[in-house]
CSV table of C-alpha atoms and ligand atoms in Angstrom, one decimal:
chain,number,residue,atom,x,y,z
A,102,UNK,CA,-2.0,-19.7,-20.0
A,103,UNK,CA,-2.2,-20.0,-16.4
A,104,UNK,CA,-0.4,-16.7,-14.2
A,105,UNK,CA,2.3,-18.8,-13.3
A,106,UNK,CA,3.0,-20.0,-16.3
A,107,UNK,CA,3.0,-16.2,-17.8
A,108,UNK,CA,4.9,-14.9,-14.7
A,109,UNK,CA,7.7,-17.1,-16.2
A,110,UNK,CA,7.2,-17.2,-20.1
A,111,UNK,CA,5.3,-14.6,-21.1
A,112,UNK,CA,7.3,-12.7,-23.5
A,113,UNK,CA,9.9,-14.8,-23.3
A,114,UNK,CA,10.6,-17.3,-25.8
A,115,UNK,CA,14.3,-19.2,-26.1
A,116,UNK,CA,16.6,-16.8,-27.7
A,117,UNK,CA,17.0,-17.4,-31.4
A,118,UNK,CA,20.8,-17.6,-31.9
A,119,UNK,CA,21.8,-20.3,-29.1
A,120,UNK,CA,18.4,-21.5,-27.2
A,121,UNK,CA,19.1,-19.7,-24.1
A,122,UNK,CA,16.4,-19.6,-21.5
A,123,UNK,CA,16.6,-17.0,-20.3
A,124,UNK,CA,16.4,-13.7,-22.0
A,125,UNK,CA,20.0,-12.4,-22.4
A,126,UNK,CA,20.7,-9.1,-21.5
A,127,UNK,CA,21.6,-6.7,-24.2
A,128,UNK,CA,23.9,-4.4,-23.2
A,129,UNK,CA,24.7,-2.1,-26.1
A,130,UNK,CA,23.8,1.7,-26.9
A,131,UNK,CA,23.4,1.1,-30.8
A,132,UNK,CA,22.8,-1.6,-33.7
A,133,UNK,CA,24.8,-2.2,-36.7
A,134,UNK,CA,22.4,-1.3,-40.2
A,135,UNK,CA,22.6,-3.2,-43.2
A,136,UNK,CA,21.6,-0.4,-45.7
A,137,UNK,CA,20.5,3.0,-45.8
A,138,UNK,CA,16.9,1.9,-44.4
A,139,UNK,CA,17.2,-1.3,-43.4
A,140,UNK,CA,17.9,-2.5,-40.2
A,141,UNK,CA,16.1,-5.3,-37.6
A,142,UNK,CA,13.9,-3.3,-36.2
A,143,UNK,CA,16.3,-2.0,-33.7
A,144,UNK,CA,18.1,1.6,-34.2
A,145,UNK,CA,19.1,2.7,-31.4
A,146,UNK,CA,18.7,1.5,-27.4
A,147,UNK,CA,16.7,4.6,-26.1
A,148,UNK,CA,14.0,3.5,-28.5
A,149,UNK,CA,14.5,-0.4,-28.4
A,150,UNK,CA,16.1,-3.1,-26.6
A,151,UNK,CA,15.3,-6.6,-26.6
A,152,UNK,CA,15.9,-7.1,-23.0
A,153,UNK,CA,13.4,-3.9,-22.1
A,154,UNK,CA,11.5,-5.0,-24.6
A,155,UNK,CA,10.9,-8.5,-23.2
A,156,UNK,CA,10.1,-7.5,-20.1
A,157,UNK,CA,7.6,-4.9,-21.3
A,158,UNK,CA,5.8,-7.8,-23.1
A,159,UNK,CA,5.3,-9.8,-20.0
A,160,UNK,CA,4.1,-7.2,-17.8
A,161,UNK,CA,1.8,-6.3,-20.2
A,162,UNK,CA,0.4,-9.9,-20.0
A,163,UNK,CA,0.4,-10.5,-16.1
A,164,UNK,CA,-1.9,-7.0,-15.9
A,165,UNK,CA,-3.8,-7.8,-19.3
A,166,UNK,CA,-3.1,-4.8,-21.1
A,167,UNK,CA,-2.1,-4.4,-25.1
A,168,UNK,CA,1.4,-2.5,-24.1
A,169,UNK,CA,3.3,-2.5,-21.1
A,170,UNK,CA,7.0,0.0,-21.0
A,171,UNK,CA,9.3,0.1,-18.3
A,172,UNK,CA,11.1,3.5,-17.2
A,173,UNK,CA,14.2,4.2,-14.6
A,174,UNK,CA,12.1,3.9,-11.3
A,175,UNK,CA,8.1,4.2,-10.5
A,176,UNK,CA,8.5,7.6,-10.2
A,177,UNK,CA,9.9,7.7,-13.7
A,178,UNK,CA,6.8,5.7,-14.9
A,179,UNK,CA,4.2,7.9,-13.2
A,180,UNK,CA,5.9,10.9,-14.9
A,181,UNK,CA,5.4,9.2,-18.1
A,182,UNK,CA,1.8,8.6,-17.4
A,183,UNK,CA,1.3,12.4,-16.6
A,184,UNK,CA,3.2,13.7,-19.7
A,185,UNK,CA,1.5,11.1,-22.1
A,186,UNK,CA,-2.0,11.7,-21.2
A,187,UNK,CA,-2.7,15.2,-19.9
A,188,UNK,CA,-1.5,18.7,-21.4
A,189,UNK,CA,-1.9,22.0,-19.0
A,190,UNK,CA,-4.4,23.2,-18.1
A,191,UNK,CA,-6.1,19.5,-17.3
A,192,UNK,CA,-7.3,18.7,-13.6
A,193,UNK,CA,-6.2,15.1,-12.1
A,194,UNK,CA,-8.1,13.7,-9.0
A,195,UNK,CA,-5.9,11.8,-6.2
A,196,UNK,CA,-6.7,9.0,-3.8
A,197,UNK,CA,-5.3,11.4,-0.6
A,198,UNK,CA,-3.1,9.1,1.1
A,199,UNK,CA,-0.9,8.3,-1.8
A,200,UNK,CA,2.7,7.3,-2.1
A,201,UNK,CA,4.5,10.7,-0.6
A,202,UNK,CA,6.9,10.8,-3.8
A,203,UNK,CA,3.4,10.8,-6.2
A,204,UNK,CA,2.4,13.7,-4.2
A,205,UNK,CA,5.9,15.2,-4.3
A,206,UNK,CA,6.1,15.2,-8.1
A,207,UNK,CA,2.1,16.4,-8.6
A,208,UNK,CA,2.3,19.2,-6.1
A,209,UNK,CA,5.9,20.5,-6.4
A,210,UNK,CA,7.1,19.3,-10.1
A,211,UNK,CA,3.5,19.0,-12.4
A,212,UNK,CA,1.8,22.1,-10.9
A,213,UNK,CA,4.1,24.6,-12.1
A,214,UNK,CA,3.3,23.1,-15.9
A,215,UNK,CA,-0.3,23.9,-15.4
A,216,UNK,CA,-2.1,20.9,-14.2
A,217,UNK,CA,-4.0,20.6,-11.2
A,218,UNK,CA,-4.7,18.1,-8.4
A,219,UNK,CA,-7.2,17.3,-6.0
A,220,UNK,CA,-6.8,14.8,-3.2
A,221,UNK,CA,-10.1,13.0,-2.0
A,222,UNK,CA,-10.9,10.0,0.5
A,223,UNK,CA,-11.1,8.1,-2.8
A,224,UNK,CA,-12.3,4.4,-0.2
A,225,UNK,CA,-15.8,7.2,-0.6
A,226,UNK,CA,-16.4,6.5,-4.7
A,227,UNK,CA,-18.8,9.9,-4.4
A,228,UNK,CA,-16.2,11.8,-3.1
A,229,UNK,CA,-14.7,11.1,-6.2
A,230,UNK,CA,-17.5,12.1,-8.4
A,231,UNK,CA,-17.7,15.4,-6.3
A,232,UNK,CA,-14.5,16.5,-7.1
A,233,UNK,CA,-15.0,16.2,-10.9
A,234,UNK,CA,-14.5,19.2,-12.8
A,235,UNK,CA,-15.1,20.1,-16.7
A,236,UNK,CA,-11.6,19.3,-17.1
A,237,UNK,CA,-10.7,16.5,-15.4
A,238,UNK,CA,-9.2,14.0,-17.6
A,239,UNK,CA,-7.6,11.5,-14.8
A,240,UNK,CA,-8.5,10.1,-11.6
A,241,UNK,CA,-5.3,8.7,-10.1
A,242,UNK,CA,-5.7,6.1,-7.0
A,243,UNK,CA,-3.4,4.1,-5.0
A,244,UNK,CA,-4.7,1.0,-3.5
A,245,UNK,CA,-4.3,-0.2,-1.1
A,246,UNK,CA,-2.8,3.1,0.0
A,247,UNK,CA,0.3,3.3,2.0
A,248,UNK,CA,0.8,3.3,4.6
A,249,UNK,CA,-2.6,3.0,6.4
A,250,UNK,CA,-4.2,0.1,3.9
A,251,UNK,CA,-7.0,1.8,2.5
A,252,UNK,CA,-8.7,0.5,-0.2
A,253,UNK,CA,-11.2,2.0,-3.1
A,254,UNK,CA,-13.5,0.5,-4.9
A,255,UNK,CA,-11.5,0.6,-8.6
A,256,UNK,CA,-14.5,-0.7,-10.6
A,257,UNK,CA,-16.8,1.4,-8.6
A,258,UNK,CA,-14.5,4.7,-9.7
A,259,UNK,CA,-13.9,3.1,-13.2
A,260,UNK,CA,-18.0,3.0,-13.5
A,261,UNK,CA,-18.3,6.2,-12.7
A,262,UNK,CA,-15.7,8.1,-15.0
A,263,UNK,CA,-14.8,6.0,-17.6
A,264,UNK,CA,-18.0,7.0,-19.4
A,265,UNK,CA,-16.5,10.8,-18.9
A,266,UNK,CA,-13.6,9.9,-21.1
A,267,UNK,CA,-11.5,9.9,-18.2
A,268,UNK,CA,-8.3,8.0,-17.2
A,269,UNK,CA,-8.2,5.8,-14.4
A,270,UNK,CA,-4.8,4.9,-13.7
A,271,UNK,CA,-3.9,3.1,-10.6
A,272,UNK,CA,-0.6,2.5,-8.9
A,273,UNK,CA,-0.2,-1.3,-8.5
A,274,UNK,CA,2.8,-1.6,-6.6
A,275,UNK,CA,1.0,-2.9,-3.1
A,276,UNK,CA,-0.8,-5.9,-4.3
A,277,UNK,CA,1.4,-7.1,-7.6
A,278,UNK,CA,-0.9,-8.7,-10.8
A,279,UNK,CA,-0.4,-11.7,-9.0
A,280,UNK,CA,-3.6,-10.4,-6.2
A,281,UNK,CA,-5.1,-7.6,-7.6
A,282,UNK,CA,-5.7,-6.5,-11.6
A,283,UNK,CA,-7.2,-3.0,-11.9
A,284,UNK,CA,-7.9,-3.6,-15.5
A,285,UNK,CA,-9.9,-6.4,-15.3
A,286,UNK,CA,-12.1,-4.4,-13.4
A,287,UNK,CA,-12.4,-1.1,-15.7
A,288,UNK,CA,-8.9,0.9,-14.7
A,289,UNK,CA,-7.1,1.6,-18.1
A,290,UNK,CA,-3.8,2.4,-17.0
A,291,UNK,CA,-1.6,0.3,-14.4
A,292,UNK,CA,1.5,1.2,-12.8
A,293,UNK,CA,4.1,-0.2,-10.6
A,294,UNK,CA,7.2,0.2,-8.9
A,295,UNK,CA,9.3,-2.9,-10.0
A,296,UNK,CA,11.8,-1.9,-7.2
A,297,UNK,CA,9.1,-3.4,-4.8
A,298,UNK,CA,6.8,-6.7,-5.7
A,299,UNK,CA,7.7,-7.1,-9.0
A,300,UNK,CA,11.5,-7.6,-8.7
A,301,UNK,CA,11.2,-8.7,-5.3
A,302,UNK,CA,14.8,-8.6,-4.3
A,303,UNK,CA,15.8,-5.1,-3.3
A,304,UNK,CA,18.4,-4.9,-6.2
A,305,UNK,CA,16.6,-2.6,-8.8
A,306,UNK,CA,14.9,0.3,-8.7
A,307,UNK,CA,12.3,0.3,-11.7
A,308,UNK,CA,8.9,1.1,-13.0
A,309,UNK,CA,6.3,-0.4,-15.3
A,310,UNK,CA,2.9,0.9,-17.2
A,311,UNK,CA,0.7,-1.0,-19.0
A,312,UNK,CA,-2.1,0.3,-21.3
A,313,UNK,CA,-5.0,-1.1,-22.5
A,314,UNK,CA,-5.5,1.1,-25.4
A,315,UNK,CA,-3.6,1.2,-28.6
A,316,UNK,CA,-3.5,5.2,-28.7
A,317,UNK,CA,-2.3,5.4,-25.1
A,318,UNK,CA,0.0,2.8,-26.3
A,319,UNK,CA,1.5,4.8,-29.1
A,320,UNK,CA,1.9,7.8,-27.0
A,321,UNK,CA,3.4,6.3,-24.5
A,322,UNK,CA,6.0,5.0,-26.3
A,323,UNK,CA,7.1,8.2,-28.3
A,324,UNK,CA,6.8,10.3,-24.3
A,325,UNK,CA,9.3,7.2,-23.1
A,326,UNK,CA,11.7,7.3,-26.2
A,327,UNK,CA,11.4,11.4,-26.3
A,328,UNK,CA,12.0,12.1,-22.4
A,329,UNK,CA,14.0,8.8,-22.7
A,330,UNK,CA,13.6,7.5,-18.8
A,331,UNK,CA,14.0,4.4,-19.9
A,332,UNK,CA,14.9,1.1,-17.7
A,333,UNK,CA,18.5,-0.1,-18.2
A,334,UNK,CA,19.0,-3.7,-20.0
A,335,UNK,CA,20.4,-5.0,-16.5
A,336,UNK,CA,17.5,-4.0,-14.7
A,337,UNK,CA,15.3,-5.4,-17.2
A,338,UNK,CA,16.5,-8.5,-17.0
A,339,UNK,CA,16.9,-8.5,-12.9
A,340,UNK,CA,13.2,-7.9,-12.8
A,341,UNK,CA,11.9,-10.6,-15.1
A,342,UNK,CA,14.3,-12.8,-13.2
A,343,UNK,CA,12.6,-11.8,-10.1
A,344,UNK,CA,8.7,-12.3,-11.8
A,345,UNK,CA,9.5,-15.5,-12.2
A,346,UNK,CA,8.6,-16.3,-8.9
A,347,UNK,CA,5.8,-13.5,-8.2
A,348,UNK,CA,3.5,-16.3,-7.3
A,349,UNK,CA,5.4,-18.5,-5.0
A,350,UNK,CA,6.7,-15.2,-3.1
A,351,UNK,CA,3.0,-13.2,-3.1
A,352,UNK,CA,1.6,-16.5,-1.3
A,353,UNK,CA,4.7,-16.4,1.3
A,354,UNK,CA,4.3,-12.9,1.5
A,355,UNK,CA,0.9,-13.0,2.2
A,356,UNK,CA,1.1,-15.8,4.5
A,357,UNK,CA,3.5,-14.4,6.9
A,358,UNK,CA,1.6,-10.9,6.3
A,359,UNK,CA,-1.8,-12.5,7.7
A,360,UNK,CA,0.2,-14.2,10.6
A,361,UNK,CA,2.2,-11.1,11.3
A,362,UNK,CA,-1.1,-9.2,11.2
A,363,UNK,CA,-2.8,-11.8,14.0
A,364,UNK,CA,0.2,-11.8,16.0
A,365,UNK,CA,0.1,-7.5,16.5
A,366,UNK,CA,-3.9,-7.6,16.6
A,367,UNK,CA,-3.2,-9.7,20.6
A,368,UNK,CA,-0.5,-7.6,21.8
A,369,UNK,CA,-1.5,-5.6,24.8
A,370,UNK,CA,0.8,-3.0,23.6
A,371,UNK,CA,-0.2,-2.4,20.1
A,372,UNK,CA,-3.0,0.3,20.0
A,373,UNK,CA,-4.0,-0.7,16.1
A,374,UNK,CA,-3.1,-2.6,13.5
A,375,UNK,CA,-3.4,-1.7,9.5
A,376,UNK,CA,-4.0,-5.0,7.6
A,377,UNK,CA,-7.3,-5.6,4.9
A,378,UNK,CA,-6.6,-9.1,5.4
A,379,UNK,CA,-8.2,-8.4,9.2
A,380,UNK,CA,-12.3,-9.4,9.7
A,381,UNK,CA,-12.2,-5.7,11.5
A,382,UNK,CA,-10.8,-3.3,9.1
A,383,UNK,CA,-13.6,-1.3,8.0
A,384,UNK,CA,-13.2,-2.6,4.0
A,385,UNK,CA,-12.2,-6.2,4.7
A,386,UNK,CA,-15.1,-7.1,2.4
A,387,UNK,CA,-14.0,-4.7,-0.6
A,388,UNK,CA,-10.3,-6.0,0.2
A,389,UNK,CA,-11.5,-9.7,-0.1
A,390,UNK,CA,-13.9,-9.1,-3.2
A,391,UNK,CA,-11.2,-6.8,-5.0
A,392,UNK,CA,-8.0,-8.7,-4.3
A,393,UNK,CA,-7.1,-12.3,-4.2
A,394,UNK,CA,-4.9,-12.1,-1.2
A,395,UNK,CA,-3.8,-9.6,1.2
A,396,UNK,CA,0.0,-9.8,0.8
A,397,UNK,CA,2.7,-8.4,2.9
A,398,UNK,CA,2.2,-4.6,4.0
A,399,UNK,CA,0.9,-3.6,7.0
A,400,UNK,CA,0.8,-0.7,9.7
A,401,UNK,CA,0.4,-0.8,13.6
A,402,UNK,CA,0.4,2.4,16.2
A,403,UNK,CA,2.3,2.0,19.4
A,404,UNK,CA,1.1,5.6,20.3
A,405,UNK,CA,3.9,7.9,20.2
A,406,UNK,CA,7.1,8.9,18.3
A,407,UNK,CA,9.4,7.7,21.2
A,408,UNK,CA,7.5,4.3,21.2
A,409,UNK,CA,7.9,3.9,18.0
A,410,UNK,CA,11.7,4.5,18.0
A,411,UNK,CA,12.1,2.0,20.7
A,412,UNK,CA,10.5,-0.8,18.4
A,413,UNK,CA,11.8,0.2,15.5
A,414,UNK,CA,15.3,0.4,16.9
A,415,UNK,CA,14.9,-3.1,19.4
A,416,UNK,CA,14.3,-5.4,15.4
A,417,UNK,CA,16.7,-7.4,14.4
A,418,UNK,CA,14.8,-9.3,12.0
A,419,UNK,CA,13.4,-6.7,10.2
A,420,UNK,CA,15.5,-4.0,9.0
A,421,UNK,CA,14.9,-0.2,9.4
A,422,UNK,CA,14.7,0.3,5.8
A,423,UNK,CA,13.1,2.6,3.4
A,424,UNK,CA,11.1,0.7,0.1
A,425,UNK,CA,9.3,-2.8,0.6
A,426,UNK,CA,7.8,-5.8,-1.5
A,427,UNK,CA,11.5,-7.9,-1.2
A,428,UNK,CA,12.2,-11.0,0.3
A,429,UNK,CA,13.6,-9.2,3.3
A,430,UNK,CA,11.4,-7.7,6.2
A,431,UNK,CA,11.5,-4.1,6.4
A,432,UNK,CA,10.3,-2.0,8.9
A,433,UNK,CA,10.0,2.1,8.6
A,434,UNK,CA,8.5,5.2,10.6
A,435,UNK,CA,6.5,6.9,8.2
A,436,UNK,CA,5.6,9.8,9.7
A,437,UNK,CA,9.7,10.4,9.8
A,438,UNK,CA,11.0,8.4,6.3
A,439,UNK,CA,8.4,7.7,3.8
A,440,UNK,CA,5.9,10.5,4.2
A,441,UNK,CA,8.1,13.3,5.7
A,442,UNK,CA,7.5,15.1,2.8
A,443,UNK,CA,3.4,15.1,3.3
A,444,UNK,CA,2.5,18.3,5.4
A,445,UNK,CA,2.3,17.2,9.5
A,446,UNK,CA,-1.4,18.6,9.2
A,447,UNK,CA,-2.2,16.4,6.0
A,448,UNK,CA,-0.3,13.2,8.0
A,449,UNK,CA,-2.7,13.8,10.9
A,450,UNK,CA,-5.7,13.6,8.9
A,451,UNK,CA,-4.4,10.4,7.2
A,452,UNK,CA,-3.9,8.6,10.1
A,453,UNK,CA,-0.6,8.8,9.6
A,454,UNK,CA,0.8,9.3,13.2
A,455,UNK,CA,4.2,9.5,15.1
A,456,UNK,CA,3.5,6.0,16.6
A,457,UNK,CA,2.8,4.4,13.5
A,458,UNK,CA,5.4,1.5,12.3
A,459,UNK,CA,5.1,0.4,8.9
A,460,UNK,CA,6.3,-3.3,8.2
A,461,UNK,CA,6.9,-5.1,4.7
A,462,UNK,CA,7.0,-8.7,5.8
A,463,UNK,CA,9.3,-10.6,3.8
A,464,UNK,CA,9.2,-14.1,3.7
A,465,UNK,CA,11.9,-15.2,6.2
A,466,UNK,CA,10.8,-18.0,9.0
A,467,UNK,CA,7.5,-16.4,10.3
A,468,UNK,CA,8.2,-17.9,14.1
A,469,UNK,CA,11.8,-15.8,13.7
A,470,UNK,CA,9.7,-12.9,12.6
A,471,UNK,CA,7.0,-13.1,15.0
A,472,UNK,CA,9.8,-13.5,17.7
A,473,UNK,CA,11.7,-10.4,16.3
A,474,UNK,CA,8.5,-8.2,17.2
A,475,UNK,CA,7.9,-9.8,20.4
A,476,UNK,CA,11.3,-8.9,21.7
A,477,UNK,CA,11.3,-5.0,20.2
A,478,UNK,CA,7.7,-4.7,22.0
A,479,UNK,CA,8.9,-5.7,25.1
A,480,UNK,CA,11.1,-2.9,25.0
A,481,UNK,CA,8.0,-0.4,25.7
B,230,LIG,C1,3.1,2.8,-4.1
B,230,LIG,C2,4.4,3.4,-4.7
B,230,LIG,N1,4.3,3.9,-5.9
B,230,LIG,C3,5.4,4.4,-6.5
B,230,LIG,C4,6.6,4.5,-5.8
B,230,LIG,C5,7.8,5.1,-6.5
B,230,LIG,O1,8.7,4.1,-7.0
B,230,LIG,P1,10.3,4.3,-7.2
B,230,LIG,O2,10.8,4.4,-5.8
B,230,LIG,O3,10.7,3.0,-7.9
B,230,LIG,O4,10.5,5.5,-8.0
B,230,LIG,C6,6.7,3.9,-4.5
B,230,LIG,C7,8.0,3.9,-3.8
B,230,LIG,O5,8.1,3.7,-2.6
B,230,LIG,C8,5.6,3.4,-4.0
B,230,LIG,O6,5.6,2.8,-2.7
């Protein structure tokens, strides 16, 4: 089937009972048994639930995996992936300008159980080689990162490790199945934070992996039903209501991110603008090849912290919001929000500066949007 025909049935057929289209949502802790031994398939709701379980089937299909499972938040899901596949003792290699939480959780939760972590320019593919030791078992990459867009090349990394037995698990969450699908080009391990693209309407906070092996598969599931992080019914069902229309919202998204991204590029008080989708950012050709579209995210500098607290502060359109990837436009200071838990030092080599805003374009009227900017520049 086409994607958007799978964004909308995949996993989904009518319910049984009644017909109902859409899935319903299956709001109960336990399942009555017929016997000693027999039962439906469903014991208990930490280990199964239709709802969950219909979701996890069409994620799985939008990203091409065998398996997908879906956990509290995105953070929930990455801790999954770490717990599944590594034990201590095992070394992991980061794309360095990853999500702030990601870095949170390796450096300050996973370290003290013994694994290790190096961050690399991963948008160099030798620089990821370099940093391979004996007992590296994962290379971990964000792309495009946040909040300064840049990319890697995944099949490039996926060439170069996969052969080592090594995981290459990549955080979706930017670019959605709908413009970018790691495992089509050699990643085996996808994951996402539903509370951004996925579900699309700021009302859930969730997180997805999909697998593309069986054994990653089967360990997955016993890590998700032992540590038991595991995505509520209601959520569940919020975020396969909002991936029904993943592709009619990526192509708004996108659209108002490209116009957005023009728009900043001309203004005589915009220093630089963050946006693959740009003929000048230095991997517009990787973004173009790797992706399908350039969707909604983007970054600009407006050269200092007070600057960018005049912008920030002048929107009206765009609200100053943590989180992105919903219908509304967001607008953030990452240097103060998202990323205040990166060292400043770290922040400075990323790019990540006191003048940088961050924007998740939603997909609201772009000539309201592109007028909400031009009034909050004025205010420099
Ligand atoms: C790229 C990326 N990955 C993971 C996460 C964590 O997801 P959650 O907030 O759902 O735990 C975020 C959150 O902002 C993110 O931006």
């Amino acid at each position: 089937m086409g994607f958007a025909t799978d964004v909308i049935h995949a996993g989904q057929p009518p319910e049984p009972a009644t017909g109902a289209v859409a899935v319903p949502i299956y709001q109960t802790s336990t399942y009555v048994q017929e016997g000693l031994g027999r039962h439906k398939g469903y014991e208990y709701a930490r280990t199964h639930n239709p709802t969950r379980a219909a979701l996890e089937a069409n994620v799985a299909v939008l990203e091409g995996g065998v398996a997908g499972f879906a956990f509290a938040s995105g953070m929930a899901a990455i801790h999954a992936v770490m717990t599944a596949c590594l034990k201590a003792g095992d070394h992991v290699v980061v794309s360095d300008n990853t999500y702030g939480g990601t870095y949170r959780l390796f450096e300050r939760v996973l370290t003290d159980f013994g694994l290790a972590f190096d961050y690399v320019d991963a948008s160099d593919t030798e620089q990821v080689v370099a940093a391979l030791r004996p007992t590296t078992r994962m290379v971990f990459l964000e792309t495009p990162t946040n909040p300064v867009m840049r990319l890697c090349d995944i099949a490039a990394i996926a060439q170069a490790v996969r052969p080592q037995g090594i995981h290459v698990v990549v955080d979706n969450t930017f670019m959605s199945p709908y413009f970018q699908r790691p495992l089509t080009l050699g990643a085996n391990i996808v994951v996402h934070s539903t509370t951004k693209y996925l579900n699309g309407h700021s009302d859930s906070v969730g997180g997805v992996v999909i697998v593309t092996e069986p054994e990653v598969a089967a360990r997955l599931a016993f890590v998700q039903n032992a540590a038991g992080a595991i995505l509520s019914p209601m959520d569940a069902w919020l975020t396969m209501r909002g991936i029904k229309t993943l592709v009619v919202r990526m192509q708004a998204h996108d659209a108002n991110g490209r116009a957005v991204a023009r728009f900043l590029r001309e203004h005589p008080r915009v220093a630089r603008v963050y946006y693959p989708g740009l003929p000048e950012h230095p991997q517009h050709a990787l973004a173009a090849r790797q992706m399908t579209g350039f969707g909604g995210m983007l970054a600009f500098d407006v050269g200092d912290l007070e600057a960018a607290r005049r912008v920030l502060e002048s929107l009206k359109v765009f609200a100053l919001a943590e989180s992105l990837g919903g219908v509304e436009s967001l607008a953030c200071h990452p240097a103060t929000m998202t990323h205040a838990s990166v060292p400043p030092a770290e922040r400075q080599r990323l790019g990540i500066t006191e003048g940088l805003v961050r924007l998740s374009v939603g997909i609201e009227d772009i000539a309201d949007l592109l007028a909400d900017l031009d009034q909050a520049l004025a205010s420099l």
